[in-house]
PDB file of C-alpha atoms in Angstrom:
ATOM      1  CA  ASP I   1     -16.741  -5.964   0.198  1.00 72.00           C
ATOM      2  CA  VAL I   2     -13.063  -6.641  -1.392  1.00 71.00           C
ATOM      3  CA  LYS I   3     -11.321  -9.085   0.600  1.00 91.00           C
ATOM      4  CA  VAL I   4      -7.947  -9.869   0.110  1.00 97.00           C
ATOM      5  CA  THR I   5      -6.590 -12.730   2.826  1.00 97.00           C
ATOM      6  CA  GLN I   6      -3.003 -13.975   3.957  1.00 97.00           C
ATOM      7  CA  SER I   7      -2.127 -17.378   4.699  1.00 92.00           C
ATOM      8  CA  SER I   8      -0.581 -16.446   7.890  1.00 93.00           C
ATOM      9  CA  ARG I   9       0.083 -13.524  10.300  1.00 95.00           C
ATOM     10  CA  TYR I  10       3.080 -14.700  11.802  1.00 97.00           C
ATOM     11  CA  LEU I  11       5.612 -16.706  10.800  1.00 97.00           C
ATOM     12  CA  VAL I  12       9.055 -17.653  12.334  1.00 98.00           C
ATOM     13  CA  LYS I  13      11.396 -19.521   9.709  1.00 98.00           C
ATOM     14  CA  ARG I  14      14.784 -20.656  10.485  1.00 98.00           C
ATOM     15  CA  THR I  15      18.172 -19.253   7.925  1.00 98.00           C
ATOM     16  CA  GLY I  16      18.441 -21.039   4.551  1.00 97.00           C
ATOM     17  CA  GLU I  17      14.620 -22.350   4.700  1.00 97.00           C
ATOM     18  CA  LYS I  18      12.429 -22.186   1.706  1.00 97.00           C
ATOM     19  CA  VAL I  19       9.336 -20.026   2.562  1.00 97.00           C
ATOM     20  CA  PHE I  20       5.889 -19.425   1.265  1.00 97.00           C
ATOM     21  CA  LEU I  21       3.509 -16.521   1.542  1.00 98.00           C
ATOM     22  CA  GLU I  22      -0.138 -17.251   0.011  1.00 97.00           C
ATOM     23  CA  CYS I  23      -2.486 -14.602  -0.956  1.00 98.00           C
ATOM     24  CA  VAL I  24      -5.819 -14.900  -2.091  1.00 98.00           C
ATOM     25  CA  GLN I  25      -8.475 -11.996  -3.525  1.00 97.00           C
ATOM     26  CA  ASP I  26     -12.001 -12.456  -4.038  1.00 95.00           C
ATOM     27  CA  MET I  27     -12.421  -9.782  -6.286  1.00 92.00           C
ATOM     28  CA  ASP I  28     -11.580 -11.273  -9.788  1.00 93.00           C
ATOM     29  CA  HIS I  29      -9.025  -8.165  -9.885  1.00 93.00           C
ATOM     30  CA  GLU I  30      -6.326  -8.835 -12.270  1.00 93.00           C
ATOM     31  CA  ASN I  31      -3.324  -7.041 -11.060  1.00 94.00           C
ATOM     32  CA  MET I  32      -1.763  -8.468  -8.033  1.00 96.00           C
ATOM     33  CA  PHE I  33       1.192  -7.209  -5.893  1.00 97.00           C
ATOM     34  CA  TRP I  34       3.702  -8.347  -2.988  1.00 98.00           C
ATOM     35  CA  TYR I  35       4.987  -5.607  -0.748  1.00 98.00           C
ATOM     36  CA  ARG I  36       7.292  -5.700   2.067  1.00 97.00           C
ATOM     37  CA  GLN I  37       7.253  -2.465   4.628  1.00 97.00           C
ATOM     38  CA  ASP I  38       9.945  -2.163   7.369  1.00 95.00           C
ATOM     39  CA  PRO I  39      10.162   1.136   9.538  1.00 90.00           C
ATOM     40  CA  GLY I  40      11.646   3.672   8.268  1.00 85.00           C
ATOM     41  CA  LEU I  41      11.323   2.535   4.474  1.00 88.00           C
ATOM     42  CA  GLY I  42       7.821   2.797   3.731  1.00 90.00           C
ATOM     43  CA  LEU I  43       6.304   0.334   1.270  1.00 94.00           C
ATOM     44  CA  ARG I  44       8.380  -1.562  -1.234  1.00 95.00           C
ATOM     45  CA  LEU I  45       7.506  -3.346  -3.885  1.00 95.00           C
ATOM     46  CA  ILE I  46       8.609  -6.863  -4.382  1.00 97.00           C
ATOM     47  CA  TYR I  47       6.627  -8.275  -7.325  1.00 97.00           C
ATOM     48  CA  PHE I  48       3.501  -7.626  -8.965  1.00 95.00           C
ATOM     49  CA  SER I  49       1.313  -9.775 -11.556  1.00 96.00           C
ATOM     50  CA  TYR I  50      -0.811  -8.328 -14.223  1.00 93.00           C
ATOM     51  CA  ASP I  51      -2.216 -11.331 -15.042  1.00 92.00           C
ATOM     52  CA  VAL I  52      -2.312 -15.058 -14.697  1.00 93.00           C
ATOM     53  CA  LYS I  53       1.398 -16.818 -15.002  1.00 90.00           C
ATOM     54  CA  MET I  54       2.838 -12.933 -15.654  1.00 92.00           C
ATOM     55  CA  LYS I  55       4.950 -11.428 -13.333  1.00 94.00           C
ATOM     56  CA  GLU I  56       7.242  -8.243 -13.235  1.00 94.00           C
ATOM     57  CA  LYS I  57       9.974  -7.213 -10.679  1.00 95.00           C
ATOM     58  CA  GLY I  58       9.392  -4.514  -8.457  1.00 94.00           C
ATOM     59  CA  ASP I  59      12.327  -2.133  -6.755  1.00 92.00           C
ATOM     60  CA  ILE I  60      13.564  -5.128  -4.609  1.00 96.00           C
ATOM     61  CA  PRO I  61      13.078  -8.645  -5.953  1.00 97.00           C
ATOM     62  CA  GLU I  62      16.322  -9.933  -4.906  1.00 96.00           C
ATOM     63  CA  GLY I  63      16.022 -13.142  -2.967  1.00 96.00           C
ATOM     64  CA  TYR I  64      12.194 -13.848  -3.593  1.00 98.00           C
ATOM     65  CA  SER I  65       9.806 -15.225  -6.200  1.00 97.00           C
ATOM     66  CA  VAL I  66       6.583 -15.724  -7.193  1.00 97.00           C
ATOM     67  CA  SER I  67       3.595 -17.614  -8.581  1.00 97.00           C
ATOM     68  CA  ARG I  68       0.319 -16.963 -10.111  1.00 97.00           C
ATOM     69  CA  GLU I  69      -1.081 -20.096 -11.626  1.00 96.00           C
ATOM     70  CA  LYS I  70      -4.627 -18.795 -11.198  1.00 96.00           C
ATOM     71  CA  LYS I  71      -5.973 -15.426 -11.154  1.00 96.00           C
ATOM     72  CA  GLU I  72      -7.077 -15.496  -7.275  1.00 97.00           C
ATOM     73  CA  ARG I  73      -3.898 -16.365  -6.085  1.00 97.00           C
ATOM     74  CA  PHE I  74      -0.335 -14.744  -5.728  1.00 98.00           C
ATOM     75  CA  SER I  75       2.451 -16.722  -3.884  1.00 97.00           C
ATOM     76  CA  LEU I  76       5.867 -15.380  -2.482  1.00 98.00           C
ATOM     77  CA  ILE I  77       8.247 -17.391  -2.179  1.00 98.00           C
ATOM     78  CA  LEU I  78      12.152 -16.866  -0.249  1.00 97.00           C
ATOM     79  CA  GLU I  79      14.233 -19.329  -1.972  1.00 94.00           C
ATOM     80  CA  SER I  80      16.554 -19.143   0.898  1.00 97.00           C
ATOM     81  CA  ALA I  81      15.465 -17.278   3.893  1.00 98.00           C
ATOM     82  CA  SER I  82      17.643 -14.884   5.629  1.00 98.00           C
ATOM     83  CA  THR I  83      17.549 -12.809   8.880  1.00 98.00           C
ATOM     84  CA  ASN I  84      17.556  -9.515   6.145  1.00 97.00           C
ATOM     85  CA  GLN I  85      14.144 -10.409   5.040  1.00 98.00           C
ATOM     86  CA  THR I  86      12.799 -10.504   8.612  1.00 98.00           C
ATOM     87  CA  SER I  87      10.007  -7.715   8.194  1.00 97.00           C
ATOM     88  CA  MET I  88       5.855  -7.557   7.296  1.00 97.00           C
ATOM     89  CA  TYR I  89       5.001  -8.653   4.087  1.00 98.00           C
ATOM     90  CA  LEU I  90       1.826  -7.043   2.322  1.00 98.00           C
ATOM     91  CA  CYS I  91      -0.288  -8.493  -0.254  1.00 98.00           C
ATOM     92  CA  ALA I  92      -2.693  -6.389  -2.586  1.00 97.00           C
ATOM     93  CA  SER I  93      -4.647  -6.402  -5.540  1.00 96.00           C
ATOM     94  CA  SER I  94      -6.238  -4.040  -7.463  1.00 93.00           C
ATOM     95  CA  PRO I  95      -8.766  -3.544 -10.428  1.00 88.00           C
ATOM     96  CA  THR I  96      -8.256  -1.435 -13.217  1.00 80.00           C
ATOM     97  CA  THR I  97      -9.206   2.100 -11.731  1.00 79.00           C
ATOM     98  CA  ARG I  98      -5.642   1.573  -9.869  1.00 84.00           C
ATOM     99  CA  GLU I  99      -6.675   1.401  -6.086  1.00 91.00           C
ATOM    100  CA  GLN I 100      -5.202  -1.386  -4.049  1.00 94.00           C
ATOM    101  CA  TYR I 101      -6.876  -3.455  -1.346  1.00 96.00           C
ATOM    102  CA  PHE I 102      -4.277  -4.954   1.044  1.00 97.00           C
ATOM    103  CA  GLY I 103      -4.525  -8.123   2.930  1.00 97.00           C
ATOM    104  CA  PRO I 104      -3.596  -8.164   6.875  1.00 97.00           C
ATOM    105  CA  GLY I 105      -0.064  -8.655   6.080  1.00 97.00           C
ATOM    106  CA  THR I 106       2.021 -11.443   7.507  1.00 97.00           C
ATOM    107  CA  ARG I 107       4.824 -10.480  10.381  1.00 97.00           C
ATOM    108  CA  LEU I 108       7.814 -12.400   9.283  1.00 98.00           C
ATOM    109  CA  THR I 109      10.855 -13.578  11.390  1.00 98.00           C
ATOM    110  CA  VAL I 110      13.862 -14.977  10.418  1.00 98.00           C
ATOM    111  CA  THR I 111      16.156 -16.480  12.883  1.00 97.00           C
TER     112      THR I 111
ATOM    113  CA  GLN S   1      12.686   8.048 -10.312  1.00 67.00           C
ATOM    114  CA  LYS S   2       9.173   9.120  -9.570  1.00 75.00           C
ATOM    115  CA  GLU S   3       8.719  10.312  -5.955  1.00 89.00           C
ATOM    116  CA  VAL S   4       5.822  10.983  -4.123  1.00 93.00           C
ATOM    117  CA  GLU S   5       6.755  13.232  -0.947  1.00 94.00           C
ATOM    118  CA  GLN S   6       4.844  13.324   2.585  1.00 95.00           C
ATOM    119  CA  ASN S   7       6.271  15.062   5.682  1.00 91.00           C
ATOM    120  CA  SER S   8       6.742  12.179   7.546  1.00 88.00           C
ATOM    121  CA  GLY S   9       5.637  14.221  11.265  1.00 89.00           C
ATOM    122  CA  PRO S  10       3.933  13.362  13.660  1.00 95.00           C
ATOM    123  CA  LEU S  11       1.557  15.972  13.061  1.00 97.00           C
ATOM    124  CA  SER S  12      -0.335  16.424  16.659  1.00 97.00           C
ATOM    125  CA  VAL S  13      -4.195  18.119  16.150  1.00 97.00           C
ATOM    126  CA  PRO S  14      -6.643  18.862  19.266  1.00 98.00           C
ATOM    127  CA  GLU S  15      -9.500  16.451  19.295  1.00 98.00           C
ATOM    128  CA  GLY S  16     -12.308  18.240  17.049  1.00 97.00           C
ATOM    129  CA  ALA S  17      -9.449  20.285  15.077  1.00 98.00           C
ATOM    130  CA  ILE S  18      -8.699  19.651  10.953  1.00 98.00           C
ATOM    131  CA  ALA S  19      -5.788  17.775  10.501  1.00 98.00           C
ATOM    132  CA  SER S  20      -4.441  19.009   6.925  1.00 97.00           C
ATOM    133  CA  LEU S  21      -1.993  16.490   5.258  1.00 98.00           C
ATOM    134  CA  ASN S  22      -0.448  17.032   2.158  1.00 97.00           C
ATOM    135  CA  CYS S  23       1.401  15.257  -0.316  1.00 96.00           C
ATOM    136  CA  THR S  24       3.278  15.871  -3.834  1.00 96.00           C
ATOM    137  CA  TYR S  25       4.371  13.995  -6.604  1.00 93.00           C
ATOM    138  CA  SER S  26       6.632  14.640  -9.753  1.00 91.00           C
ATOM    139  CA  ASP S  27       5.487  12.710 -12.188  1.00 88.00           C
ATOM    140  CA  ARG S  28       3.036  14.921 -14.436  1.00 87.00           C
ATOM    141  CA  GLY S  29       1.450  11.933 -16.043  1.00 86.00           C
ATOM    142  CA  SER S  30      -0.135  10.500 -12.769  1.00 88.00           C
ATOM    143  CA  GLN S  31      -4.034  10.648 -13.207  1.00 88.00           C
ATOM    144  CA  SER S  32      -5.089   8.987  -9.727  1.00 91.00           C
ATOM    145  CA  PHE S  33      -4.590   9.763  -6.212  1.00 94.00           C
ATOM    146  CA  PHE S  34      -5.112   7.841  -3.239  1.00 96.00           C
ATOM    147  CA  TRP S  35      -5.092   8.114   0.474  1.00 98.00           C
ATOM    148  CA  TYR S  36      -4.811   5.109   2.346  1.00 98.00           C
ATOM    149  CA  ARG S  37      -4.785   5.004   6.260  1.00 98.00           C
ATOM    150  CA  GLN S  38      -2.550   2.319   8.156  1.00 97.00           C
ATOM    151  CA  TYR S  39      -2.998   1.780  12.013  1.00 97.00           C
ATOM    152  CA  SER S  40       0.043   0.513  13.815  1.00 94.00           C
ATOM    153  CA  GLY S  41       0.537  -3.124  13.799  1.00 92.00           C
ATOM    154  CA  LYS S  42      -2.014  -3.356  10.638  1.00 95.00           C
ATOM    155  CA  SER S  43      -2.282  -2.698   6.956  1.00 97.00           C
ATOM    156  CA  PRO S  44      -2.756   0.029   4.961  1.00 97.00           C
ATOM    157  CA  GLU S  45      -6.199   0.590   4.049  1.00 97.00           C
ATOM    158  CA  LEU S  46      -8.082   3.018   1.311  1.00 96.00           C
ATOM    159  CA  ILE S  47     -10.238   5.792   2.685  1.00 97.00           C
ATOM    160  CA  MET S  48      -9.923   7.872  -0.565  1.00 96.00           C
ATOM    161  CA  SER S  49      -8.978   8.574  -4.166  1.00 95.00           C
ATOM    162  CA  ILE S  50      -9.274  11.624  -6.310  1.00 95.00           C
ATOM    163  CA  TYR S  51      -8.990  11.820 -10.085  1.00 93.00           C
ATOM    164  CA  SER S  52      -9.554  15.638 -10.906  1.00 92.00           C
ATOM    165  CA  ASN S  53      -8.897  19.031  -9.970  1.00 94.00           C
ATOM    166  CA  GLY S  54     -10.844  20.195  -7.293  1.00 95.00           C
ATOM    167  CA  ASP S  55     -12.273  18.427  -3.663  1.00 96.00           C
ATOM    168  CA  LYS S  56     -14.367  15.490  -3.139  1.00 97.00           C
ATOM    169  CA  GLU S  57     -15.576  15.137  -0.047  1.00 97.00           C
ATOM    170  CA  ASP S  58     -16.570  11.740   1.671  1.00 96.00           C
ATOM    171  CA  GLY S  59     -17.852  12.485   5.555  1.00 97.00           C
ATOM    172  CA  ARG S  60     -15.279  13.906   7.873  1.00 97.00           C
ATOM    173  CA  PHE S  61     -12.437  13.319   4.998  1.00 98.00           C
ATOM    174  CA  THR S  62     -12.012  15.745   1.823  1.00 98.00           C
ATOM    175  CA  ALA S  63      -9.736  15.162  -0.531  1.00 97.00           C
ATOM    176  CA  GLN S  64      -8.041  18.164  -2.625  1.00 97.00           C
ATOM    177  CA  LEU S  65      -6.048  17.752  -5.979  1.00 96.00           C
ATOM    178  CA  ASN S  66      -3.656  20.727  -7.518  1.00 95.00           C
ATOM    179  CA  LYS S  67      -2.303  18.792 -11.007  1.00 93.00           C
ATOM    180  CA  ALA S  68      -0.756  22.267 -12.463  1.00 94.00           C
ATOM    181  CA  SER S  69       1.093  22.386  -8.588  1.00 94.00           C
ATOM    182  CA  GLN S  70       1.591  18.965  -8.191  1.00 94.00           C
ATOM    183  CA  TYR S  71       0.402  18.503  -4.682  1.00 94.00           C
ATOM    184  CA  VAL S  72      -2.838  16.357  -3.257  1.00 97.00           C
ATOM    185  CA  SER S  73      -4.075  17.023   0.210  1.00 97.00           C
ATOM    186  CA  LEU S  74      -6.124  15.406   2.859  1.00 98.00           C
ATOM    187  CA  LEU S  75      -8.547  17.158   5.455  1.00 98.00           C
ATOM    188  CA  ILE S  76      -9.873  15.484   8.488  1.00 98.00           C
ATOM    189  CA  ARG S  77     -12.810  17.500  10.081  1.00 98.00           C
ATOM    190  CA  ASP S  78     -13.641  17.108  13.457  1.00 98.00           C
ATOM    191  CA  SER S  79     -10.485  14.983  14.243  1.00 98.00           C
ATOM    192  CA  GLN S  80     -11.008  12.070  16.732  1.00 97.00           C
ATOM    193  CA  PRO S  81      -8.276  10.164  18.394  1.00 97.00           C
ATOM    194  CA  SER S  82      -9.406   7.019  16.693  1.00 97.00           C
ATOM    195  CA  ASP S  83      -8.051   9.176  13.297  1.00 98.00           C
ATOM    196  CA  SER S  84      -4.455   8.686  15.086  1.00 98.00           C
ATOM    197  CA  ALA S  85      -3.037   6.437  12.467  1.00 98.00           C
ATOM    198  CA  THR S  86      -0.205   7.082   9.571  1.00 97.00           C
ATOM    199  CA  TYR S  87      -1.523   8.747   6.074  1.00 98.00           C
ATOM    200  CA  LEU S  88       0.113   7.235   3.011  1.00 97.00           C
ATOM    201  CA  CYS S  89      -0.366   9.066  -0.459  1.00 96.00           C
ATOM    202  CA  ALA S  90      -0.462   7.048  -3.768  1.00 95.00           C
ATOM    203  CA  ALA S  91      -0.092   7.789  -6.939  1.00 92.00           C
ATOM    204  CA  PRO S  92      -0.094   5.238 -10.048  1.00 86.00           C
ATOM    205  CA  SER S  93       2.317   6.855 -13.051  1.00 77.00           C
ATOM    206  CA  GLY S  94       0.447   7.871 -15.810  1.00 70.00           C
ATOM    207  CA  GLY S  95      -0.070   4.543 -17.823  1.00 72.00           C
ATOM    208  CA  SER S  96       0.801   2.373 -15.194  1.00 79.00           C
ATOM    209  CA  TYR S  97      -0.977  -0.128 -12.388  1.00 79.00           C
ATOM    210  CA  ILE S  98       2.165   0.411 -10.078  1.00 86.00           C
ATOM    211  CA  PRO S  99       1.427   3.162  -7.259  1.00 87.00           C
ATOM    212  CA  THR S 100       4.210   5.089  -6.019  1.00 90.00           C
ATOM    213  CA  PHE S 101       3.554   5.473  -1.862  1.00 93.00           C
ATOM    214  CA  GLY S 102       4.842   8.104   0.032  1.00 94.00           C
ATOM    215  CA  ARG S 103       6.520   7.058   3.254  1.00 94.00           C
ATOM    216  CA  GLY S 104       3.648   8.259   4.855  1.00 95.00           C
ATOM    217  CA  THR S 105       2.417  11.258   7.831  1.00 96.00           C
ATOM    218  CA  SER S 106       1.908  10.170  11.429  1.00 97.00           C
ATOM    219  CA  LEU S 107      -1.306  11.596  12.703  1.00 98.00           C
ATOM    220  CA  ILE S 108      -1.680  12.141  16.211  1.00 98.00           C
ATOM    221  CA  VAL S 109      -5.163  13.256  17.612  1.00 98.00           C
ATOM    222  CA  HIS S 110      -4.708  14.001  21.345  1.00 96.00           C
ATOM    223  CA  PRO S 111      -8.002  14.516  23.684  1.00 92.00           C
TER     224      PRO S 111
END
């Protein structure tokens, strides 16, 4: 069974804080993704990575950065958290057959 | 702009009925198609994949693909209240690992 884990289920941070969200997958997938999901807006891609140290911007990269130093780990960084970054953050990994396996999600609240 | 369109619903069906969920996509280069189920407050879970025209059955689920008409559907036979969830359709563009997700159809199965 594919397992994707995320570092926190719930997180509360203050405006201006630097926030790290971590994701780990155990299936040796090349591709990893970070999404945010908001009511009425669906899944929106923030960043993805197709290999170690490789990253590509998704649809809404502003205010975010990512790091992939090891194949199994993909981190999302909010450089200076703002209230409009309050959301559900979902990590996914994907093999070459393109289906996606999601982690449980992190519900981030920025106050 | 590559798009995947779904009726947001809610689609309400009685227990035991067939639920039919539909999805259209704009990119003719898409070769693989996926259905995900997402319970409220949870992350999406892959339930079906389909790559060629026709039907693919897995238990109570049948995925149907018609590339000429650019639509994908998911049928759920003998619907159960536990099937109540949002169903997301996804289609990576041809040659890409990045899926385009629809916004999902909410399904309610009432006893």
